[in-house]
Amino acid sequence: MSSLTPPRVLTVAGSDSGGGAGIQADLKTMLALGVHGMSVIAAVTAQNSLGVQGYWELPPEAVRAQLDSVLGDIGAQAIKTGMLASPVLVETVAAALAAYDAPVVVDPVGVSKHGDSLLAPEAVDTLRTRLLPVATVVTPNLWEVEQLTSIKVEDERDLRRAADAVLALGPRWALVKGGHLPGEPVDLLTDGEREHRFRAERLDNRHTHGTGCTLASAIASYLALGQDVPEAVGSAKRYVTGAIGLGFPLGSGIGPVDHAWQWR
């Protein structure tokens, strides 16, 4: 590759027609952080500031063809996964990524910001057994932790127990996001031996659509730029905190975080 070619990051996720989350948020994040973003679209959503009105999965052969096309020619220094919707799509993506040597950041998307389901219930076990074992970092929020492990996190003391349960499913690192706990927001990152806690002020802004997608894509971007996992998570947290602080209204509901806040 030419010295002019930036690091390459691939997102495998769903399309958000409102532009605040999913593939669109991932690519905006990657551009903002100086990497070349590429995409494999696994599903298409009809979505706006009020919620998800519907979604349609792509055929598994279309998802696999996109993966083979990008990874077989361009390659990637890091890969991020988001909405995968169904067991067959989780299986398809997991099989491709297990055979590719690059760090994988898994955002185990279960529901949208508005509470709309984006993962079939029967796909949860496939996510646990097939995708998480190939993950370098998995980034569940508290609802997703409970979905994956049956552990309900009620305060900061529960974070490590939840992270250990996630690690038991196979990823190298677990980042349990505690933003929905009362008090000061704190996320816990661990590989089972080392532990890092990331704190940030709680910002008074309801326009937070796309936060999870943005964080996972930022982690993948910083990994592609050469940072190790704790460093990449810290850098990603700082970027996302700025994006949340400048999230803006859009439509009649919840607006997106501002992916371009560093430019404005």
PDB file of C-alpha atoms in Angstrom:
ATOM      1  CA  MET A   1       0.000   0.000   0.000  1.00  0.00           C
ATOM      2  CA  SER A   2       1.134   3.560  -0.672  1.00  0.00           C
ATOM      3  CA  SER A   3       2.254   5.691   2.247  1.00  0.00           C
ATOM      4  CA  LEU A   4      -0.682   7.929   1.296  1.00  0.00           C
ATOM      5  CA  THR A   5      -3.212   5.147   1.939  1.00  0.00           C
ATOM      6  CA  PRO A   6      -4.837   5.553   5.371  1.00  0.00           C
ATOM      7  CA  PRO A   7      -5.521   2.559   7.615  1.00  0.00           C
ATOM      8  CA  ARG A   8      -8.613   0.656   6.494  1.00  0.00           C
ATOM      9  CA  VAL A   9     -11.560  -0.272   8.732  1.00  0.00           C
ATOM     10  CA  LEU A  10     -14.540  -2.408   7.711  1.00  0.00           C
ATOM     11  CA  THR A  11     -17.981  -2.154   9.277  1.00  0.00           C
ATOM     12  CA  VAL A  12     -20.481  -5.011   8.983  1.00  0.00           C
ATOM     13  CA  ALA A  13     -23.836  -3.671  10.110  1.00  0.00           C
ATOM     14  CA  GLY A  14     -27.273  -2.374   9.177  1.00  0.00           C
ATOM     15  CA  SER A  15     -28.103   0.783   7.257  1.00  0.00           C
ATOM     16  CA  ASP A  16     -29.860   3.595   9.170  1.00  0.00           C
ATOM     17  CA  SER A  17     -31.918   5.667   6.737  1.00  0.00           C
ATOM     18  CA  GLY A  18     -31.919   8.554   9.235  1.00  0.00           C
ATOM     19  CA  GLY A  19     -28.125   8.695   9.170  1.00  0.00           C
ATOM     20  CA  GLY A  20     -27.548   8.697  12.931  1.00  0.00           C
ATOM     21  CA  ALA A  21     -26.533   5.117  13.646  1.00  0.00           C
ATOM     22  CA  GLY A  22     -25.532   1.930  11.839  1.00  0.00           C
ATOM     23  CA  ILE A  23     -23.401   1.963   8.698  1.00  0.00           C
ATOM     24  CA  GLN A  24     -23.833   5.711   8.298  1.00  0.00           C
ATOM     25  CA  ALA A  25     -22.585   6.508  11.816  1.00  0.00           C
ATOM     26  CA  ASP A  26     -19.716   4.059  11.399  1.00  0.00           C
ATOM     27  CA  LEU A  27     -18.461   5.629   8.174  1.00  0.00           C
ATOM     28  CA  LYS A  28     -18.787   9.170   9.561  1.00  0.00           C
ATOM     29  CA  THR A  29     -16.789   8.151  12.631  1.00  0.00           C
ATOM     30  CA  MET A  30     -14.078   6.537  10.527  1.00  0.00           C
ATOM     31  CA  LEU A  31     -13.731   9.607   8.320  1.00  0.00           C
ATOM     32  CA  ALA A  32     -13.592  11.884  11.368  1.00  0.00           C
ATOM     33  CA  LEU A  33     -10.785   9.802  12.881  1.00  0.00           C
ATOM     34  CA  GLY A  34      -8.664   9.597   9.741  1.00  0.00           C
ATOM     35  CA  VAL A  35      -9.160   6.034   8.523  1.00  0.00           C
ATOM     36  CA  HIS A  36     -10.687   4.701   5.299  1.00  0.00           C
ATOM     37  CA  GLY A  37     -14.091   3.219   6.058  1.00  0.00           C
ATOM     38  CA  MET A  38     -15.595   0.325   4.093  1.00  0.00           C
ATOM     39  CA  SER A  39     -18.959  -1.355   4.564  1.00  0.00           C
ATOM     40  CA  VAL A  40     -20.759  -4.658   4.378  1.00  0.00           C
ATOM     41  CA  ILE A  41     -24.494  -4.019   4.675  1.00  0.00           C
ATOM     42  CA  ALA A  42     -26.261  -6.845   6.493  1.00  0.00           C
ATOM     43  CA  ALA A  43     -29.704  -5.263   6.775  1.00  0.00           C
ATOM     44  CA  VAL A  44     -31.614  -2.183   5.707  1.00  0.00           C
ATOM     45  CA  THR A  45     -33.771  -0.263   8.177  1.00  0.00           C
ATOM     46  CA  ALA A  46     -36.531   2.279   7.686  1.00  0.00           C
ATOM     47  CA  GLN A  47     -35.596   4.534  10.574  1.00  0.00           C
ATOM     48  CA  ASN A  48     -35.905   8.142  11.699  1.00  0.00           C
ATOM     49  CA  SER A  49     -35.703  10.192  14.897  1.00  0.00           C
ATOM     50  CA  LEU A  50     -38.876   8.544  16.223  1.00  0.00           C
ATOM     51  CA  GLY A  51     -37.824   4.904  15.859  1.00  0.00           C
ATOM     52  CA  VAL A  52     -37.437   1.956  13.516  1.00  0.00           C
ATOM     53  CA  GLN A  53     -40.425   1.424  11.258  1.00  0.00           C
ATOM     54  CA  GLY A  54     -39.086  -1.795   9.731  1.00  0.00           C
ATOM     55  CA  TYR A  55     -36.003  -3.735   8.716  1.00  0.00           C
ATOM     56  CA  TRP A  56     -35.087  -6.195   5.989  1.00  0.00           C
ATOM     57  CA  GLU A  57     -32.132  -8.576   6.103  1.00  0.00           C
ATOM     58  CA  LEU A  58     -29.927  -9.093   3.079  1.00  0.00           C
ATOM     59  CA  PRO A  59     -29.486 -12.688   1.868  1.00  0.00           C
ATOM     60  CA  PRO A  60     -26.491 -14.401   3.487  1.00  0.00           C
ATOM     61  CA  GLU A  61     -24.865 -14.927   0.091  1.00  0.00           C
ATOM     62  CA  ALA A  62     -24.971 -11.147  -0.486  1.00  0.00           C
ATOM     63  CA  VAL A  63     -23.338 -10.491   2.884  1.00  0.00           C
ATOM     64  CA  ARG A  64     -20.665 -13.122   2.265  1.00  0.00           C
ATOM     65  CA  ALA A  65     -19.984 -11.737  -1.218  1.00  0.00           C
ATOM     66  CA  GLN A  66     -19.433  -8.245   0.217  1.00  0.00           C
ATOM     67  CA  LEU A  67     -17.056  -9.644   2.859  1.00  0.00           C
ATOM     68  CA  ASP A  68     -15.072 -11.637   0.304  1.00  0.00           C
ATOM     69  CA  SER A  69     -14.946  -8.695  -2.092  1.00  0.00           C
ATOM     70  CA  VAL A  70     -13.538  -6.210   0.418  1.00  0.00           C
ATOM     71  CA  LEU A  71     -11.284  -8.477   2.461  1.00  0.00           C
ATOM     72  CA  GLY A  72     -10.015 -10.398  -0.572  1.00  0.00           C
ATOM     73  CA  ASP A  73      -8.795  -7.284  -2.377  1.00  0.00           C
ATOM     74  CA  ILE A  74      -8.538  -4.199  -0.144  1.00  0.00           C
ATOM     75  CA  GLY A  75      -8.116  -5.787   3.276  1.00  0.00           C
ATOM     76  CA  ALA A  76      -8.657  -4.186   6.670  1.00  0.00           C
ATOM     77  CA  GLN A  77      -6.596  -3.310   9.721  1.00  0.00           C
ATOM     78  CA  ALA A  78      -9.695  -3.602  11.936  1.00  0.00           C
ATOM     79  CA  ILE A  79     -13.301  -4.761  11.614  1.00  0.00           C
ATOM     80  CA  LYS A  80     -16.424  -3.656  13.479  1.00  0.00           C
ATOM     81  CA  THR A  81     -19.731  -5.526  13.585  1.00  0.00           C
ATOM     82  CA  GLY A  82     -23.110  -4.100  14.508  1.00  0.00           C
ATOM     83  CA  MET A  83     -26.665  -5.108  13.627  1.00  0.00           C
ATOM     84  CA  LEU A  84     -26.667  -8.651  12.198  1.00  0.00           C
ATOM     85  CA  ALA A  85     -30.353  -9.426  12.794  1.00  0.00           C
ATOM     86  CA  SER A  86     -30.582 -13.228  12.351  1.00  0.00           C
ATOM     87  CA  PRO A  87     -28.780 -16.498  13.173  1.00  0.00           C
ATOM     88  CA  VAL A  88     -27.754 -17.108   9.557  1.00  0.00           C
ATOM     89  CA  LEU A  89     -26.219 -13.651   9.200  1.00  0.00           C
ATOM     90  CA  VAL A  90     -24.339 -13.987  12.510  1.00  0.00           C
ATOM     91  CA  GLU A  91     -23.025 -17.381  11.346  1.00  0.00           C
ATOM     92  CA  THR A  92     -22.035 -16.009   7.939  1.00  0.00           C
ATOM     93  CA  VAL A  93     -20.115 -13.070   9.396  1.00  0.00           C
ATOM     94  CA  ALA A  94     -18.483 -15.108  12.176  1.00  0.00           C
ATOM     95  CA  ALA A  95     -17.188 -17.694   9.707  1.00  0.00           C
ATOM     96  CA  ALA A  96     -15.618 -15.038   7.496  1.00  0.00           C
ATOM     97  CA  LEU A  97     -14.012 -13.104  10.364  1.00  0.00           C
ATOM     98  CA  ALA A  98     -12.628 -16.234  12.051  1.00  0.00           C
ATOM     99  CA  ALA A  99     -10.528 -16.792   8.929  1.00  0.00           C
ATOM    100  CA  TYR A 100      -9.227 -13.206   8.752  1.00  0.00           C
ATOM    101  CA  ASP A 101      -6.342 -11.835  10.805  1.00  0.00           C
ATOM    102  CA  ALA A 102      -7.455  -8.421  12.084  1.00  0.00           C
ATOM    103  CA  PRO A 103      -8.868  -7.161  15.395  1.00  0.00           C
ATOM    104  CA  VAL A 104     -12.657  -7.411  15.569  1.00  0.00           C
ATOM    105  CA  VAL A 105     -14.830  -5.058  17.632  1.00  0.00           C
ATOM    106  CA  VAL A 106     -18.291  -6.546  18.228  1.00  0.00           C
ATOM    107  CA  ASP A 107     -21.165  -4.254  19.152  1.00  0.00           C
ATOM    108  CA  PRO A 108     -23.825  -6.865  20.060  1.00  0.00           C
ATOM    109  CA  VAL A 109     -26.744  -4.762  18.887  1.00  0.00           C
ATOM    110  CA  GLY A 110     -30.016  -6.005  20.346  1.00  0.00           C
ATOM    111  CA  VAL A 111     -32.320  -2.996  20.312  1.00  0.00           C
ATOM    112  CA  SER A 112     -32.307   0.525  18.914  1.00  0.00           C
ATOM    113  CA  LYS A 113     -32.110   3.713  20.986  1.00  0.00           C
ATOM    114  CA  HIS A 114     -35.912   3.789  20.853  1.00  0.00           C
ATOM    115  CA  GLY A 115     -36.317   0.222  22.142  1.00  0.00           C
ATOM    116  CA  ASP A 116     -37.029  -1.409  18.779  1.00  0.00           C
ATOM    117  CA  SER A 117     -35.690  -4.972  18.459  1.00  0.00           C
ATOM    118  CA  LEU A 118     -32.869  -5.379  15.909  1.00  0.00           C
ATOM    119  CA  LEU A 119     -31.842  -8.961  16.722  1.00  0.00           C
ATOM    120  CA  ALA A 120     -34.104 -11.992  16.450  1.00  0.00           C
ATOM    121  CA  PRO A 121     -34.377 -13.800  19.813  1.00  0.00           C
ATOM    122  CA  GLU A 122     -33.150 -17.029  18.231  1.00  0.00           C
ATOM    123  CA  ALA A 123     -29.958 -15.244  17.102  1.00  0.00           C
ATOM    124  CA  VAL A 124     -28.760 -14.487  20.644  1.00  0.00           C
ATOM    125  CA  ASP A 125     -27.302 -17.958  21.177  1.00  0.00           C
ATOM    126  CA  THR A 126     -25.559 -17.833  17.789  1.00  0.00           C
ATOM    127  CA  LEU A 127     -24.052 -14.492  18.770  1.00  0.00           C
ATOM    128  CA  ARG A 128     -22.783 -16.032  22.013  1.00  0.00           C
ATOM    129  CA  THR A 129     -21.325 -19.185  20.508  1.00  0.00           C
ATOM    130  CA  ARG A 130     -20.095 -18.087  17.077  1.00  0.00           C
ATOM    131  CA  LEU A 131     -19.331 -14.355  16.984  1.00  0.00           C
ATOM    132  CA  LEU A 132     -18.096 -13.510  20.479  1.00  0.00           C
ATOM    133  CA  PRO A 133     -15.274 -16.110  20.341  1.00  0.00           C
ATOM    134  CA  VAL A 134     -13.722 -14.258  17.367  1.00  0.00           C
ATOM    135  CA  ALA A 135     -14.030 -10.810  19.006  1.00  0.00           C
ATOM    136  CA  THR A 136     -11.045  -8.801  20.164  1.00  0.00           C
ATOM    137  CA  VAL A 137     -13.375  -6.450  22.063  1.00  0.00           C
ATOM    138  CA  VAL A 138     -17.110  -6.758  22.711  1.00  0.00           C
ATOM    139  CA  THR A 139     -18.988  -3.616  23.776  1.00  0.00           C
ATOM    140  CA  PRO A 140     -22.368  -4.485  25.375  1.00  0.00           C
ATOM    141  CA  ASN A 141     -24.543  -1.996  27.195  1.00  0.00           C
ATOM    142  CA  LEU A 142     -26.339  -3.132  30.344  1.00  0.00           C
ATOM    143  CA  TRP A 143     -29.385  -4.467  28.504  1.00  0.00           C
ATOM    144  CA  GLU A 144     -27.170  -6.434  26.110  1.00  0.00           C
ATOM    145  CA  VAL A 145     -25.134  -7.829  29.026  1.00  0.00           C
ATOM    146  CA  GLU A 146     -28.331  -9.176  30.543  1.00  0.00           C
ATOM    147  CA  GLN A 147     -29.428 -10.577  27.172  1.00  0.00           C
ATOM    148  CA  LEU A 148     -26.086 -12.375  26.721  1.00  0.00           C
ATOM    149  CA  THR A 149     -25.355 -13.523  30.287  1.00  0.00           C
ATOM    150  CA  SER A 150     -28.603 -13.165  32.314  1.00  0.00           C
ATOM    151  CA  ILE A 151     -26.695 -10.902  34.732  1.00  0.00           C
ATOM    152  CA  LYS A 152     -28.555  -7.733  35.710  1.00  0.00           C
ATOM    153  CA  VAL A 153     -26.192  -4.874  36.524  1.00  0.00           C
ATOM    154  CA  GLU A 154     -27.714  -2.578  39.148  1.00  0.00           C
ATOM    155  CA  ASP A 155     -24.691  -0.577  40.297  1.00  0.00           C
ATOM    156  CA  GLU A 156     -20.982  -0.167  39.597  1.00  0.00           C
ATOM    157  CA  ARG A 157     -20.083  -3.104  41.834  1.00  0.00           C
ATOM    158  CA  ASP A 158     -21.809  -5.460  39.366  1.00  0.00           C
ATOM    159  CA  LEU A 159     -19.749  -4.368  36.362  1.00  0.00           C
ATOM    160  CA  ARG A 160     -16.798  -6.717  36.906  1.00  0.00           C
ATOM    161  CA  ARG A 161     -19.009  -9.747  37.484  1.00  0.00           C
ATOM    162  CA  ALA A 162     -20.862  -8.940  34.265  1.00  0.00           C
ATOM    163  CA  ALA A 163     -17.630  -8.420  32.331  1.00  0.00           C
ATOM    164  CA  ASP A 164     -16.243 -11.760  33.532  1.00  0.00           C
ATOM    165  CA  ALA A 165     -19.433 -13.484  32.360  1.00  0.00           C
ATOM    166  CA  VAL A 166     -19.039 -11.869  28.934  1.00  0.00           C
ATOM    167  CA  LEU A 167     -15.367 -12.939  28.791  1.00  0.00           C
ATOM    168  CA  ALA A 168     -16.438 -16.517  29.489  1.00  0.00           C
ATOM    169  CA  LEU A 169     -18.132 -16.445  26.062  1.00  0.00           C
ATOM    170  CA  GLY A 170     -14.768 -16.066  24.329  1.00  0.00           C
ATOM    171  CA  PRO A 171     -13.785 -12.472  23.483  1.00  0.00           C
ATOM    172  CA  ARG A 172     -10.307 -11.245  24.461  1.00  0.00           C
ATOM    173  CA  TRP A 173     -11.643  -8.045  26.061  1.00  0.00           C
ATOM    174  CA  ALA A 174     -15.051  -7.009  27.412  1.00  0.00           C
ATOM    175  CA  LEU A 175     -16.119  -3.373  27.649  1.00  0.00           C
ATOM    176  CA  VAL A 176     -19.291  -3.156  29.734  1.00  0.00           C
ATOM    177  CA  LYS A 177     -20.917   0.237  29.229  1.00  0.00           C
ATOM    178  CA  GLY A 178     -22.431   1.599  32.425  1.00  0.00           C
ATOM    179  CA  GLY A 179     -23.913   4.820  31.106  1.00  0.00           C
ATOM    180  CA  HIS A 180     -27.425   3.827  32.166  1.00  0.00           C
ATOM    181  CA  LEU A 181     -26.466   3.390  35.823  1.00  0.00           C
ATOM    182  CA  PRO A 182     -27.358   6.192  38.248  1.00  0.00           C
ATOM    183  CA  GLY A 183     -24.595   8.612  39.156  1.00  0.00           C
ATOM    184  CA  GLU A 184     -21.371   9.275  37.284  1.00  0.00           C
ATOM    185  CA  PRO A 185     -21.173   7.238  34.052  1.00  0.00           C
ATOM    186  CA  VAL A 186     -18.470   4.565  34.127  1.00  0.00           C
ATOM    187  CA  ASP A 187     -17.473   1.869  31.623  1.00  0.00           C
ATOM    188  CA  LEU A 188     -15.365  -1.128  32.657  1.00  0.00           C
ATOM    189  CA  LEU A 189     -12.824  -2.744  30.325  1.00  0.00           C
ATOM    190  CA  THR A 190     -11.084  -5.998  31.249  1.00  0.00           C
ATOM    191  CA  ASP A 191      -9.343  -8.989  29.722  1.00  0.00           C
ATOM    192  CA  GLY A 192      -9.787 -10.960  32.944  1.00  0.00           C
ATOM    193  CA  GLU A 193      -6.469  -9.811  34.393  1.00  0.00           C
ATOM    194  CA  ARG A 194      -6.126  -6.100  33.677  1.00  0.00           C
ATOM    195  CA  GLU A 195      -8.976  -3.734  34.512  1.00  0.00           C
ATOM    196  CA  HIS A 196      -9.597  -0.174  33.334  1.00  0.00           C
ATOM    197  CA  ARG A 197     -12.478   2.115  34.306  1.00  0.00           C
ATOM    198  CA  PHE A 198     -13.413   5.019  32.061  1.00  0.00           C
ATOM    199  CA  ARG A 199     -15.409   7.832  33.614  1.00  0.00           C
ATOM    200  CA  ALA A 200     -17.000  10.853  31.977  1.00  0.00           C
ATOM    201  CA  GLU A 201     -19.337  13.604  33.039  1.00  0.00           C
ATOM    202  CA  ARG A 202     -23.037  13.027  32.457  1.00  0.00           C
ATOM    203  CA  LEU A 203     -24.084  15.432  29.727  1.00  0.00           C
ATOM    204  CA  ASP A 204     -27.539  16.987  29.660  1.00  0.00           C
ATOM    205  CA  ASN A 205     -28.383  16.190  26.045  1.00  0.00           C
ATOM    206  CA  ARG A 206     -31.147  13.843  24.878  1.00  0.00           C
ATOM    207  CA  HIS A 207     -29.754  13.674  21.335  1.00  0.00           C
ATOM    208  CA  THR A 208     -27.672  10.510  21.681  1.00  0.00           C
ATOM    209  CA  HIS A 209     -28.784   8.377  18.734  1.00  0.00           C
ATOM    210  CA  GLY A 210     -25.897   6.266  17.422  1.00  0.00           C
ATOM    211  CA  THR A 211     -23.767   6.338  20.563  1.00  0.00           C
ATOM    212  CA  GLY A 212     -23.040   2.595  20.646  1.00  0.00           C
ATOM    213  CA  CYS A 213     -22.253   2.337  16.933  1.00  0.00           C
ATOM    214  CA  THR A 214     -20.020   5.385  17.158  1.00  0.00           C
ATOM    215  CA  LEU A 215     -18.063   4.081  20.151  1.00  0.00           C
ATOM    216  CA  ALA A 216     -17.415   0.665  18.597  1.00  0.00           C
ATOM    217  CA  SER A 217     -16.376   2.222  15.278  1.00  0.00           C
ATOM    218  CA  ALA A 218     -14.073   4.646  17.060  1.00  0.00           C
ATOM    219  CA  ILE A 219     -12.408   1.782  18.939  1.00  0.00           C
ATOM    220  CA  ALA A 220     -11.885  -0.087  15.660  1.00  0.00           C
ATOM    221  CA  SER A 221     -10.482   3.063  14.056  1.00  0.00           C
ATOM    222  CA  TYR A 222      -7.969   3.648  16.830  1.00  0.00           C
ATOM    223  CA  LEU A 223      -6.932  -0.024  16.743  1.00  0.00           C
ATOM    224  CA  ALA A 224      -6.277   0.364  13.007  1.00  0.00           C
ATOM    225  CA  LEU A 225      -4.195   3.445  13.796  1.00  0.00           C
ATOM    226  CA  GLY A 226      -1.937   1.302  15.983  1.00  0.00           C
ATOM    227  CA  GLN A 227      -3.222   1.843  19.516  1.00  0.00           C
ATOM    228  CA  ASP A 228      -3.583  -1.099  21.897  1.00  0.00           C
ATOM    229  CA  VAL A 229      -7.016  -1.989  23.282  1.00  0.00           C
ATOM    230  CA  PRO A 230      -7.032   0.100  26.497  1.00  0.00           C
ATOM    231  CA  GLU A 231      -5.567   3.084  24.665  1.00  0.00           C
ATOM    232  CA  ALA A 232      -8.061   2.730  21.796  1.00  0.00           C
ATOM    233  CA  VAL A 233     -10.999   2.551  24.210  1.00  0.00           C
ATOM    234  CA  GLY A 234      -9.805   5.654  26.050  1.00  0.00           C
ATOM    235  CA  SER A 235      -9.385   7.590  22.808  1.00  0.00           C
ATOM    236  CA  ALA A 236     -12.785   6.413  21.568  1.00  0.00           C
ATOM    237  CA  LYS A 237     -14.442   7.449  24.829  1.00  0.00           C
ATOM    238  CA  ARG A 238     -13.062  10.979  24.504  1.00  0.00           C
ATOM    239  CA  TYR A 239     -14.302  11.219  20.921  1.00  0.00           C
ATOM    240  CA  VAL A 240     -17.780   9.919  21.799  1.00  0.00           C
ATOM    241  CA  THR A 241     -18.088  12.201  24.833  1.00  0.00           C
ATOM    242  CA  GLY A 242     -17.468  15.206  22.580  1.00  0.00           C
ATOM    243  CA  ALA A 243     -19.949  13.872  20.024  1.00  0.00           C
ATOM    244  CA  ILE A 244     -22.648  13.402  22.687  1.00  0.00           C
ATOM    245  CA  GLY A 245     -22.052  16.879  24.072  1.00  0.00           C
ATOM    246  CA  LEU A 246     -22.796  18.392  20.670  1.00  0.00           C
ATOM    247  CA  GLY A 247     -25.567  16.015  19.611  1.00  0.00           C
ATOM    248  CA  PHE A 248     -28.226  17.986  17.750  1.00  0.00           C
ATOM    249  CA  PRO A 249     -32.014  17.863  17.229  1.00  0.00           C
ATOM    250  CA  LEU A 250     -33.244  16.197  14.076  1.00  0.00           C
ATOM    251  CA  GLY A 251     -36.863  15.470  13.212  1.00  0.00           C
ATOM    252  CA  SER A 252     -39.383  15.187  16.046  1.00  0.00           C
ATOM    253  CA  GLY A 253     -37.578  12.704  18.280  1.00  0.00           C
ATOM    254  CA  ILE A 254     -34.051  11.814  19.396  1.00  0.00           C
ATOM    255  CA  GLY A 255     -31.324  13.402  17.298  1.00  0.00           C
ATOM    256  CA  PRO A 256     -27.860  11.989  16.582  1.00  0.00           C
ATOM    257  CA  VAL A 257     -24.507  12.588  18.189  1.00  0.00           C
ATOM    258  CA  ASP A 258     -22.292  14.947  16.186  1.00  0.00           C
ATOM    259  CA  HIS A 259     -19.661  12.848  14.432  1.00  0.00           C
ATOM    260  CA  ALA A 260     -18.013  15.971  13.020  1.00  0.00           C
ATOM    261  CA  TRP A 261     -17.770  17.870  16.318  1.00  0.00           C
ATOM    262  CA  GLN A 262     -13.974  18.134  16.097  1.00  0.00           C
ATOM    263  CA  TRP A 263     -14.278  19.949  12.744  1.00  0.00           C
ATOM    264  CA  ARG A 264     -16.951  22.473  13.731  1.00  0.00           C
TER     265      ARG A 264
END
